[in-house]
GROMACS .gro file of C-alpha atoms in nm:
model
  442
    1MET     CA    1   2.463   1.146   0.244
    2THR     CA    2   2.480   1.400  -0.038
    3THR     CA    3   2.264   1.386  -0.350
    4ALA     CA    4   2.572   1.290  -0.552
    5THR     CA    5   2.646   0.986  -0.333
    6LYS     CA    6   2.289   0.858  -0.296
    7LYS     CA    7   2.221   0.521  -0.452
    8HIS     CA    8   1.993   0.536  -0.754
    9ALA     CA    9   1.692   0.305  -0.761
   10HIS     CA   10   1.661   0.058  -1.047
   11LEU     CA   11   1.298   0.028  -1.158
   12LEU     CA   12   1.130  -0.256  -1.343
   13GLY     CA   13   0.769  -0.297  -1.446
   14PHE     CA   14   0.644  -0.641  -1.340
   15ILE     CA   15   0.379  -0.781  -1.574
   16GLN     CA   16   0.269  -1.091  -1.764
   17HIS     CA   17   0.183  -1.130  -2.130
   18GLY     CA   18  -0.180  -1.185  -2.044
   19VAL     CA   19  -0.512  -1.035  -1.951
   20ASN     CA   20  -0.414  -1.018  -1.584
   21SER     CA   21  -0.082  -1.005  -1.402
   22HIS     CA   22  -0.008  -1.028  -1.029
   23ALA     CA   23  -0.308  -0.847  -0.886
   24THR     CA   24  -0.593  -1.091  -0.936
   25GLY     CA   25  -0.916  -0.948  -1.075
   26MET     CA   26  -0.768  -0.632  -1.222
   27TRP     CA   27  -0.919  -0.708  -1.563
   28ARG     CA   28  -1.256  -0.601  -1.414
   29HIS     CA   29  -1.122  -0.273  -1.272
   30ALA     CA   30  -1.290   0.031  -1.427
   31ARG     CA   31  -0.951   0.176  -1.528
   32ASP     CA   32  -0.787  -0.140  -1.659
   33LYS     CA   33  -0.689  -0.148  -2.028
   34VAL     CA   34  -0.941   0.119  -2.127
   35GLU     CA   35  -0.940   0.111  -2.508
   36TRP     CA   36  -0.637  -0.121  -2.499
   37ASN     CA   37  -0.615  -0.490  -2.592
   38PHE     CA   38  -0.331  -0.687  -2.431
   39ALA     CA   39  -0.315  -0.915  -2.736
   40ARG     CA   40  -0.228  -0.628  -2.970
   41PRO     CA   41   0.116  -0.469  -3.026
   42GLU     CA   42  -0.008  -0.115  -2.960
   43TYR     CA   43  -0.071  -0.191  -2.592
   44TRP     CA   44   0.283  -0.319  -2.538
   45GLN     CA   45   0.435  -0.035  -2.734
   46HIS     CA   46   0.255   0.216  -2.512
   47MET     CA   47   0.355   0.033  -2.193
   48ALA     CA   48   0.716   0.023  -2.309
   49ARG     CA   49   0.728   0.391  -2.398
   50THR     CA   50   0.572   0.481  -2.064
   51MET     CA   51   0.837   0.284  -1.872
   52GLU     CA   52   1.116   0.431  -2.084
   53ARG     CA   53   0.977   0.780  -2.017
   54GLY     CA   54   1.014   0.693  -1.649
   55LEU     CA   55   1.374   0.573  -1.707
   56PHE     CA   56   1.296   0.218  -1.597
   57ASP     CA   57   1.569  -0.039  -1.653
   58ALA     CA   58   1.332  -0.292  -1.801
   59MET     CA   59   0.991  -0.442  -1.838
   60PHE     CA   60   1.003  -0.776  -1.658
   61ILE     CA   61   0.774  -1.046  -1.797
   62ALA     CA   62   0.680  -1.325  -1.559
   63ASP     CA   63   0.538  -1.650  -1.692
   64GLU     CA   64   0.363  -1.976  -1.610
   65LEU     CA   65   0.348  -2.253  -1.870
   66ALA     CA   66  -0.004  -2.378  -1.798
   67PRO     CA   67  -0.309  -2.285  -1.588
   68TYR     CA   68  -0.265  -2.396  -1.225
   69ASN     CA   69  -0.461  -2.714  -1.146
   70THR     CA   70  -0.395  -2.767  -0.775
   71HIS     CA   71  -0.715  -2.608  -0.642
   72GLU     CA   72  -0.977  -2.885  -0.618
   73ASP     CA   73  -0.765  -3.088  -0.864
   74SER     CA   74  -0.877  -2.865  -1.149
   75SER     CA   75  -0.793  -2.548  -1.338
   76ASP     CA   76  -1.161  -2.448  -1.352
   77ALA     CA   77  -1.129  -2.168  -1.096
   78ILE     CA   78  -0.817  -2.035  -1.270
   79VAL     CA   79  -1.001  -2.010  -1.600
   80LYS     CA   80  -1.324  -1.883  -1.441
   81TRP     CA   81  -1.165  -1.595  -1.252
   82ALA     CA   82  -0.888  -1.510  -1.505
   83VAL     CA   83  -0.612  -1.594  -1.259
   84GLN     CA   84  -0.310  -1.526  -1.481
   85CYS     CA   85  -0.515  -1.683  -1.759
   86PRO     CA   86  -0.515  -1.650  -2.053
   87THR     CA   87  -0.139  -1.586  -2.075
   88HIS     CA   88   0.057  -1.571  -2.400
   89GLU     CA   89   0.418  -1.681  -2.456
   90PRO     CA   90   0.650  -1.410  -2.314
   91SER     CA   91   0.937  -1.390  -2.562
   92THR     CA   92   0.705  -1.311  -2.855
   93ILE     CA   93   0.661  -0.950  -2.741
   94VAL     CA   94   1.029  -0.874  -2.684
   95PRO     CA   95   1.085  -0.731  -3.037
   96ILE     CA   96   0.765  -0.527  -3.005
   97ILE     CA   97   0.881  -0.372  -2.676
   98THR     CA   98   1.239  -0.307  -2.780
   99GLY     CA   99   1.134  -0.192  -3.127
  100ALA     CA  100   0.924   0.082  -2.967
  101THR     CA  101   1.205   0.204  -2.740
  102LYS     CA  102   1.576   0.289  -2.750
  103HIS     CA  103   1.689   0.209  -2.395
  104LEU     CA  104   1.430  -0.003  -2.214
  105GLY     CA  105   1.535  -0.362  -2.150
  106VAL     CA  106   1.315  -0.670  -2.130
  107GLY     CA  107   1.348  -0.947  -1.875
  108VAL     CA  108   1.183  -1.261  -2.004
  109THR     CA  109   1.097  -1.563  -1.791
  110LEU     CA  110   1.181  -1.888  -1.970
  111SER     CA  111   1.175  -2.233  -1.813
  112THR     CA  112   1.458  -2.480  -1.855
  113ALA     CA  113   1.230  -2.777  -1.780
  114PHE     CA  114   1.107  -2.854  -2.130
  115GLU     CA  115   1.357  -2.685  -2.361
  116HIS     CA  116   1.708  -2.800  -2.451
  117PRO     CA  117   1.989  -2.551  -2.376
  118TYR     CA  118   2.077  -2.541  -2.747
  119SER     CA  119   1.745  -2.389  -2.856
  120MET     CA  120   1.729  -2.171  -2.544
  121CYS     CA  121   2.065  -2.012  -2.626
  122ARG     CA  122   1.970  -1.963  -2.988
  123ARG     CA  123   1.644  -1.788  -2.895
  124LEU     CA  124   1.806  -1.560  -2.638
  125SER     CA  125   2.098  -1.469  -2.864
  126SER     CA  126   1.851  -1.386  -3.141
  127LEU     CA  127   1.650  -1.162  -2.908
  128ASP     CA  128   1.966  -0.992  -2.785
  129HIS     CA  129   2.061  -0.913  -3.145
  130LEU     CA  130   1.714  -0.783  -3.231
  131SER     CA  131   1.707  -0.561  -2.921
  132SER     CA  132   2.063  -0.427  -2.958
  133GLY     CA  133   2.160  -0.586  -2.629
  134ARG     CA  134   1.861  -0.524  -2.405
  135VAL     CA  135   1.750  -0.872  -2.302
  136ALA     CA  136   1.760  -1.047  -1.965
  137TRP     CA  137   1.671  -1.408  -1.890
  138ASN     CA  138   1.485  -1.492  -1.572
  139ILE     CA  139   1.598  -1.852  -1.517
  140VAL     CA  140   1.326  -2.081  -1.384
  141SER     CA  141   1.290  -2.458  -1.377
  142SER     CA  142   0.909  -2.504  -1.347
  143TYR     CA  143   0.772  -2.561  -1.000
  144SER     CA  144   0.404  -2.616  -1.081
  145LYS     CA  145   0.237  -2.954  -1.124
  146SER     CA  146   0.017  -2.808  -1.398
  147GLU     CA  147   0.320  -2.737  -1.617
  148TRP     CA  148   0.443  -3.095  -1.599
  149ASP     CA  149   0.092  -3.227  -1.661
  150ALA     CA  150   0.055  -3.004  -1.968
  151TYR     CA  151   0.382  -3.133  -2.114
  152GLY     CA  152   0.290  -3.492  -2.036
  153GLN     CA  153   0.588  -3.549  -1.809
  154LYS     CA  154   0.637  -3.667  -1.456
  155MET     CA  155   0.744  -3.384  -1.227
  156THR     CA  156   1.111  -3.411  -1.134
  157ASP     CA  157   1.216  -3.445  -0.773
  158ARG     CA  158   1.280  -3.104  -0.620
  159SER     CA  159   1.604  -3.216  -0.456
  160GLY     CA  160   1.773  -3.284  -0.791
  161ARG     CA  161   1.637  -2.983  -0.974
  162TYR     CA  162   1.934  -2.756  -0.903
  163GLU     CA  163   2.186  -3.020  -1.006
  164ARG     CA  164   2.008  -3.038  -1.342
  165LEU     CA  165   1.995  -2.658  -1.361
  166GLU     CA  166   2.369  -2.630  -1.297
  167GLU     CA  167   2.443  -2.853  -1.593
  168TYR     CA  168   2.196  -2.658  -1.805
  169MET     CA  169   2.385  -2.336  -1.734
  170GLU     CA  170   2.722  -2.503  -1.794
  171LEU     CA  171   2.612  -2.595  -2.146
  172CYS     CA  172   2.461  -2.250  -2.209
  173TYR     CA  173   2.790  -2.084  -2.119
  174LYS     CA  174   2.980  -2.318  -2.352
  175LEU     CA  175   2.750  -2.226  -2.640
  176TRP     CA  176   2.748  -1.850  -2.580
  177ASP     CA  177   3.128  -1.842  -2.544
  178SER     CA  178   3.204  -2.066  -2.842
  179TRP     CA  179   3.259  -1.788  -3.097
  180GLU     CA  180   3.606  -1.642  -3.046
  181PRO     CA  181   3.698  -1.278  -3.116
  182GLY     CA  182   3.776  -1.229  -3.484
  183ALA     CA  183   3.577  -1.534  -3.591
  184ILE     CA  184   3.378  -1.328  -3.844
  185ILE     CA  185   3.596  -1.228  -4.139
  186ALA     CA  186   3.323  -1.128  -4.389
  187ASP     CA  187   3.569  -1.101  -4.677
  188LYS     CA  188   3.359  -1.055  -4.991
  189ALA     CA  189   3.656  -1.097  -5.224
  190SER     CA  190   3.742  -1.447  -5.099
  191GLY     CA  191   3.388  -1.537  -5.002
  192ILE     CA  192   3.496  -1.639  -4.653
  193TYR     CA  193   3.250  -1.524  -4.391
  194ALA     CA  194   3.381  -1.690  -4.074
  195ASP     CA  195   3.685  -1.886  -3.962
  196PRO     CA  196   3.572  -2.232  -3.850
  197GLU     CA  197   3.883  -2.260  -3.633
  198LYS     CA  198   3.740  -1.981  -3.418
  199VAL     CA  199   3.388  -2.119  -3.393
  200LYS     CA  200   3.408  -2.413  -3.155
  201VAL     CA  201   3.203  -2.726  -3.185
  202VAL     CA  202   3.049  -2.771  -2.843
  203SER     CA  203   3.073  -3.136  -2.744
  204HIS     CA  204   2.894  -3.196  -2.417
  205GLU     CA  205   2.786  -3.524  -2.266
  206GLY     CA  206   2.662  -3.487  -1.911
  207LYS     CA  207   2.423  -3.653  -1.673
  208TYR     CA  208   2.119  -3.468  -1.810
  209TYR     CA  209   2.214  -3.311  -2.145
  210LYS     CA  210   2.402  -3.397  -2.461
  211CYS     CA  211   2.508  -3.159  -2.736
  212ASN     CA  212   2.740  -3.181  -3.034
  213GLY     CA  213   2.717  -2.870  -3.246
  214ARG     CA  214   2.812  -2.508  -3.299
  215HIS     CA  215   2.609  -2.223  -3.154
  216PHE     CA  216   2.400  -2.108  -3.449
  217CYS     CA  217   2.422  -1.736  -3.361
  218ALA     CA  218   2.723  -1.510  -3.379
  219PRO     CA  219   2.796  -1.323  -3.053
  220SER     CA  220   2.517  -1.081  -2.966
  221PRO     CA  221   2.574  -0.728  -2.831
  222GLN     CA  222   2.579  -0.846  -2.468
  223GLY     CA  223   2.748  -1.179  -2.546
  224ARG     CA  224   2.487  -1.347  -2.330
  225PRO     CA  225   2.166  -1.209  -2.181
  226VAL     CA  226   2.166  -1.049  -1.839
  227LEU     CA  227   2.103  -1.339  -1.603
  228TRP     CA  228   1.822  -1.296  -1.356
  229GLN     CA  229   1.713  -1.518  -1.070
  230ALA     CA  230   1.457  -1.533  -0.792
  231GLY     CA  231   1.624  -1.781  -0.560
  232SER     CA  232   1.453  -1.803  -0.223
  233SER     CA  233   1.539  -2.143  -0.073
  234GLY     CA  234   1.892  -2.221   0.045
  235GLN     CA  235   1.974  -2.396  -0.284
  236GLY     CA  236   1.803  -2.119  -0.476
  237ARG     CA  237   2.005  -1.850  -0.303
  238ASP     CA  238   2.327  -2.036  -0.376
  239PHE     CA  239   2.232  -2.070  -0.742
  240ALA     CA  240   2.145  -1.701  -0.760
  241ALA     CA  241   2.466  -1.598  -0.583
  242LYS     CA  242   2.670  -1.804  -0.828
  243HIS     CA  243   2.503  -1.712  -1.158
  244ALA     CA  244   2.278  -1.406  -1.132
  245GLU     CA  245   2.356  -1.046  -1.211
  246ALA     CA  246   2.030  -0.937  -1.049
  247ILE     CA  247   1.801  -1.112  -0.803
  248PHE     CA  248   1.430  -1.061  -0.751
  249ALA     CA  249   1.289  -1.122  -0.403
  250VAL     CA  250   0.963  -1.061  -0.223
  251HIS     CA  251   0.982  -0.955   0.142
  252PRO     CA  252   0.696  -0.784   0.325
  253THR     CA  253   0.907  -0.596   0.581
  254VAL     CA  254   1.230  -0.400   0.585
  255GLU     CA  255   1.370  -0.641   0.844
  256ARG     CA  256   1.318  -0.934   0.606
  257MET     CA  257   1.477  -0.736   0.323
  258LYS     CA  258   1.778  -0.653   0.537
  259GLY     CA  259   1.825  -1.015   0.641
  260TYR     CA  260   1.802  -1.134   0.280
  261ALA     CA  261   2.056  -0.876   0.160
  262SER     CA  262   2.298  -0.977   0.435
  263ASP     CA  263   2.260  -1.346   0.353
  264LEU     CA  264   2.305  -1.298  -0.022
  265ASN     CA  265   2.613  -1.079   0.019
  266GLU     CA  266   2.766  -1.336   0.252
  267ARG     CA  267   2.711  -1.608  -0.007
  268LEU     CA  268   2.849  -1.385  -0.283
  269SER     CA  269   3.175  -1.307  -0.106
  270GLY     CA  270   3.219  -1.613   0.114
  271THR     CA  271   3.124  -1.892  -0.127
  272TYR     CA  272   3.159  -1.754  -0.478
  273ASN     CA  273   3.427  -1.487  -0.438
  274ARG     CA  274   3.206  -1.217  -0.586
  275ALA     CA  275   3.220  -0.869  -0.441
  276PRO     CA  276   2.942  -0.783  -0.195
  277GLY     CA  277   2.690  -0.565  -0.372
  278SER     CA  278   2.801  -0.680  -0.719
  279VAL     CA  279   2.462  -0.842  -0.777
  280LYS     CA  280   2.163  -0.610  -0.779
  281LEU     CA  281   1.891  -0.691  -0.526
  282ILE     CA  282   1.552  -0.598  -0.664
  283TYR     CA  283   1.258  -0.622  -0.425
  284GLY     CA  284   0.892  -0.650  -0.513
  285LEU     CA  285   0.681  -0.343  -0.442
  286GLN     CA  286   0.327  -0.248  -0.529
  287THR     CA  287   0.238   0.121  -0.538
  288VAL     CA  288  -0.088   0.311  -0.528
  289VAL     CA  289  -0.023   0.682  -0.580
  290ALA     CA  290  -0.250   0.984  -0.592
  291GLU     CA  291  -0.241   1.357  -0.530
  292THR     CA  292  -0.371   1.306  -0.174
  293ARG     CA  293  -0.348   1.025   0.080
  294SER     CA  294  -0.724   0.990   0.101
  295GLU     CA  295  -0.755   0.952  -0.274
  296ALA     CA  296  -0.476   0.692  -0.274
  297GLN     CA  297  -0.650   0.497   0.001
  298GLU     CA  298  -0.975   0.500  -0.197
  299LYS     CA  299  -0.785   0.369  -0.501
  300TYR     CA  300  -0.637   0.092  -0.290
  301GLU     CA  301  -0.979  -0.015  -0.162
  302ARG     CA  302  -1.114  -0.028  -0.519
  303ILE     CA  303  -0.824  -0.254  -0.617
  304ARG     CA  304  -0.890  -0.489  -0.327
  305ALA     CA  305  -1.260  -0.501  -0.410
  306CYS     CA  306  -1.180  -0.652  -0.750
  307ILE     CA  307  -1.013  -0.964  -0.604
  308PRO     CA  308  -1.236  -1.276  -0.630
  309PRO     CA  309  -1.196  -1.486  -0.310
  310GLU     CA  310  -1.209  -1.822  -0.490
  311GLY     CA  311  -0.967  -1.702  -0.755
  312ALA     CA  312  -0.732  -1.582  -0.482
  313LEU     CA  313  -0.742  -1.920  -0.312
  314ALA     CA  314  -0.685  -2.100  -0.643
  315TRP     CA  315  -0.378  -1.891  -0.724
  316MET     CA  316  -0.226  -1.945  -0.382
  317SER     CA  317  -0.291  -2.319  -0.416
  318GLY     CA  318  -0.125  -2.330  -0.757
  319HIS     CA  319   0.181  -2.130  -0.655
  320PHE     CA  320   0.249  -2.334  -0.344
  321GLY     CA  321   0.148  -2.677  -0.471
  322LEU     CA  322  -0.109  -2.735  -0.196
  323ASP     CA  323  -0.489  -2.732  -0.225
  324PHE     CA  324  -0.589  -2.470   0.029
  325SER     CA  325  -0.958  -2.539  -0.034
  326LYS     CA  326  -0.913  -2.840   0.197
  327PHE     CA  327  -0.832  -2.613   0.492
  328GLU     CA  328  -1.074  -2.416   0.703
  329PRO     CA  329  -1.070  -2.044   0.613
  330ASP     CA  330  -0.960  -1.960   0.968
  331ALA     CA  331  -0.672  -2.213   0.973
  332ILE     CA  332  -0.337  -2.047   1.047
  333VAL     CA  333  -0.091  -2.062   0.757
  334GLN     CA  334   0.209  -2.062   0.991
  335ASN     CA  335   0.101  -2.416   1.085
  336ILE     CA  336   0.095  -2.538   0.723
  337GLU     CA  337   0.389  -2.675   0.525
  338VAL     CA  338   0.390  -2.621   0.150
  339PRO     CA  339   0.580  -2.813  -0.120
  340GLY     CA  340   0.602  -2.506  -0.346
  341ILE     CA  341   0.806  -2.186  -0.332
  342GLN     CA  342   0.895  -2.153   0.037
  343GLY     CA  343   1.054  -1.811   0.001
  344LEU     CA  344   0.734  -1.663  -0.137
  345PHE     CA  345   0.528  -1.846   0.125
  346ASP     CA  346   0.739  -1.665   0.384
  347SER     CA  347   0.607  -1.339   0.239
  348ILE     CA  348   0.264  -1.446   0.361
  349ILE     CA  349   0.385  -1.585   0.693
  350TYR     CA  350   0.547  -1.249   0.777
  351ALA     CA  351   0.280  -1.032   0.611
  352LYS     CA  352   0.154  -0.919   0.953
  353GLY     CA  353   0.497  -0.894   1.112
  354GLY     CA  354   0.488  -1.258   1.223
  355ALA     CA  355   0.138  -1.242   1.375
  356PRO     CA  356  -0.097  -1.528   1.281
  357VAL     CA  357  -0.235  -1.515   0.926
  358THR     CA  358  -0.544  -1.717   0.833
  359VAL     CA  359  -0.586  -1.904   0.505
  360LYS     CA  360  -0.857  -1.657   0.403
  361GLU     CA  361  -0.633  -1.358   0.479
  362ALA     CA  362  -0.333  -1.519   0.311
  363ALA     CA  363  -0.522  -1.578  -0.013
  364MET     CA  364  -0.629  -1.213  -0.036
  365ILE     CA  365  -0.282  -1.087   0.056
  366TYR     CA  366  -0.118  -1.307  -0.203
  367ALA     CA  367  -0.371  -1.235  -0.477
  368GLN     CA  368  -0.310  -0.863  -0.443
  369GLY     CA  369   0.058  -0.886  -0.530
  370MET     CA  370   0.237  -1.200  -0.410
  371GLY     CA  371   0.276  -1.067  -0.057
  372MET     CA  372   0.479  -0.765  -0.163
  373PRO     CA  373   0.471  -0.456   0.056
  374VAL     CA  374   0.229  -0.193  -0.072
  375ALA     CA  375   0.316   0.176  -0.077
  376ILE     CA  376  -0.001   0.386  -0.064
  377GLY     CA  377  -0.010   0.765  -0.064
  378THR     CA  378   0.128   1.071  -0.234
  379ALA     CA  379   0.442   1.073  -0.446
  380ALA     CA  380   0.636   1.194  -0.144
  381ASP     CA  381   0.497   0.912   0.073
  382ILE     CA  382   0.598   0.649  -0.179
  383ALA     CA  383   0.942   0.804  -0.231
  384ASP     CA  384   0.989   0.797   0.148
  385GLN     CA  385   0.909   0.425   0.155
  386ILE     CA  386   1.139   0.354  -0.139
  387GLU     CA  387   1.426   0.537   0.029
  388HIS     CA  388   1.364   0.347   0.351
  389TYR     CA  389   1.382   0.012   0.172
  390MET     CA  390   1.701   0.117  -0.005
  391ASP     CA  391   1.883   0.264   0.294
  392GLU     CA  392   1.766   0.019   0.560
  393GLY     CA  393   1.664  -0.290   0.364
  394GLY     CA  394   1.955  -0.312   0.119
  395ALA     CA  395   1.738  -0.274  -0.192
  396ASP     CA  396   1.908  -0.171  -0.515
  397GLY     CA  397   1.577  -0.135  -0.691
  398PHE     CA  398   1.217  -0.243  -0.719
  399MET     CA  399   1.000  -0.471  -0.926
  400LEU     CA  400   0.682  -0.264  -0.948
  401ALA     CA  401   0.387  -0.503  -0.959
  402ALA     CA  402   0.108  -0.401  -1.192
  403THR     CA  403  -0.244  -0.330  -1.076
  404TYR     CA  404  -0.464  -0.176  -1.347
  405THR     CA  405  -0.268  -0.117  -1.666
  406PRO     CA  406  -0.134   0.090  -1.821
  407GLY     CA  407  -0.263   0.342  -1.567
  408CYS     CA  408  -0.060   0.226  -1.267
  409PHE     CA  409   0.265   0.277  -1.457
  410GLU     CA  410   0.153   0.608  -1.610
  411GLU     CA  411   0.071   0.739  -1.262
  412PHE     CA  412   0.401   0.621  -1.116
  413VAL     CA  413   0.596   0.783  -1.401
  414ASP     CA  414   0.403   1.109  -1.384
  415LEU     CA  415   0.402   1.146  -1.004
  416VAL     CA  416   0.669   0.936  -0.833
  417VAL     CA  417   0.953   0.948  -1.086
  418PRO     CA  418   0.995   1.331  -1.066
  419GLU     CA  419   0.999   1.309  -0.686
  420LEU     CA  420   1.268   1.040  -0.689
  421GLN     CA  421   1.474   1.246  -0.933
  422ARG     CA  422   1.435   1.556  -0.717
  423ARG     CA  423   1.579   1.357  -0.426
  424GLY     CA  424   1.869   1.226  -0.634
  425ARG     CA  425   1.733   0.870  -0.619
  426LEU     CA  426   1.674   0.806  -0.989
  427ARG     CA  427   1.876   0.869  -1.301
  428THR     CA  428   1.782   1.163  -1.520
  429ARG     CA  429   1.907   0.991  -1.837
  430TYR     CA  430   2.027   0.650  -1.946
  431GLN     CA  431   2.404   0.617  -1.926
  432GLY     CA  432   2.453   0.291  -2.115
  433THR     CA  433   2.340   0.138  -2.441
  434THR     CA  434   2.278  -0.218  -2.318
  435LEU     CA  435   2.059  -0.346  -2.038
  436ARG     CA  436   2.365  -0.479  -1.853
  437GLU     CA  437   2.531  -0.138  -1.858
  438ASN     CA  438   2.220   0.036  -1.724
  439LEU     CA  439   2.131  -0.229  -1.467
  440LEU     CA  440   2.480  -0.252  -1.317
  441GLU     CA  441   2.512   0.125  -1.296
  442HIS     CA  442   2.536   0.244  -0.933
   0.00000   0.00000   0.00000
């Protein structure tokens, strides 16, 4: 394989709009947010500029609508140990991020559970306009009991959730596509701004949603946001294969990655008549880089030392909808069934290559980065691992999970990015003007 034919990696910075992201306890790390405040624009502007300097596709903002309350029937441990808490609303920082950059996109996680498609489309179209076409929507439907409790609603049955989600997307497409080409006339002499004949009234009456109105936003630069999904169950993979332009998945081994890529491409071509490889597969990866392997290993141990065991257990309980405090620490997770996100639970089950994993071990593995593989070493070591996951695992790119910020991204950009570029594995400039153009670039 020549440098010219090598697949370029798509890079995304995986964070939350909060004091702590996906490595529990990082707020107490000596190098976390030194002289930065996550609640201020300057922090996000710096993070954005750092990622753009590294030619990342986007900053990807995960979200949870309320503190998890599964552990001991309470959110006390979540609050006590700052387990993704406090967390601010994700879409509020999109204009700050895109206003500080020219090319970097933003993937924003927004739940369909408590918001009507009409307002969702309006918000996303507005953000796409403000960003000049650099917004993606990570489509989620709220899996956590705490979210439904916070909104005062009874949690919907999991079996019908995708049927509801399908109708949600059907209505979103109708709204985004309702302005025809040439609808805007903007004739100052006559005073006519738009032709109502070319702006459809969307009349929808379905099983779950009703709408009778025009989309309140003119077509945005991308028409609709880039659609992102993290489908892991059978239904989730089908939904992702049908709708998504990029899919985020967590797999701890290259064998699991390869199997997932094969399965998704089969669904794409066999069920939905989409070309294999037409949807980008982005795998979770955590990196710890240094000038030497020994220094990197020391960094890794300092990160692990920040994880609070009870906070780790509380996060795992919240994510999987099962109170793990009721199990013995040495209980084997492979013998436990969870009602929550099975695909992510598999990342724990296979964390040791299929060998038994105890509840205590699982909590610490998950709290470090959702069971993602961890690349530890020099820039060359990490580039080797990235190439392996791309060539053998089918990865098109990586969701780089934050540890201490902004330092972990600064170090990746300063050390790993030049090595990837030297190997012909990362772009040297942005080719497109929108997120879709850059993300779908080979």
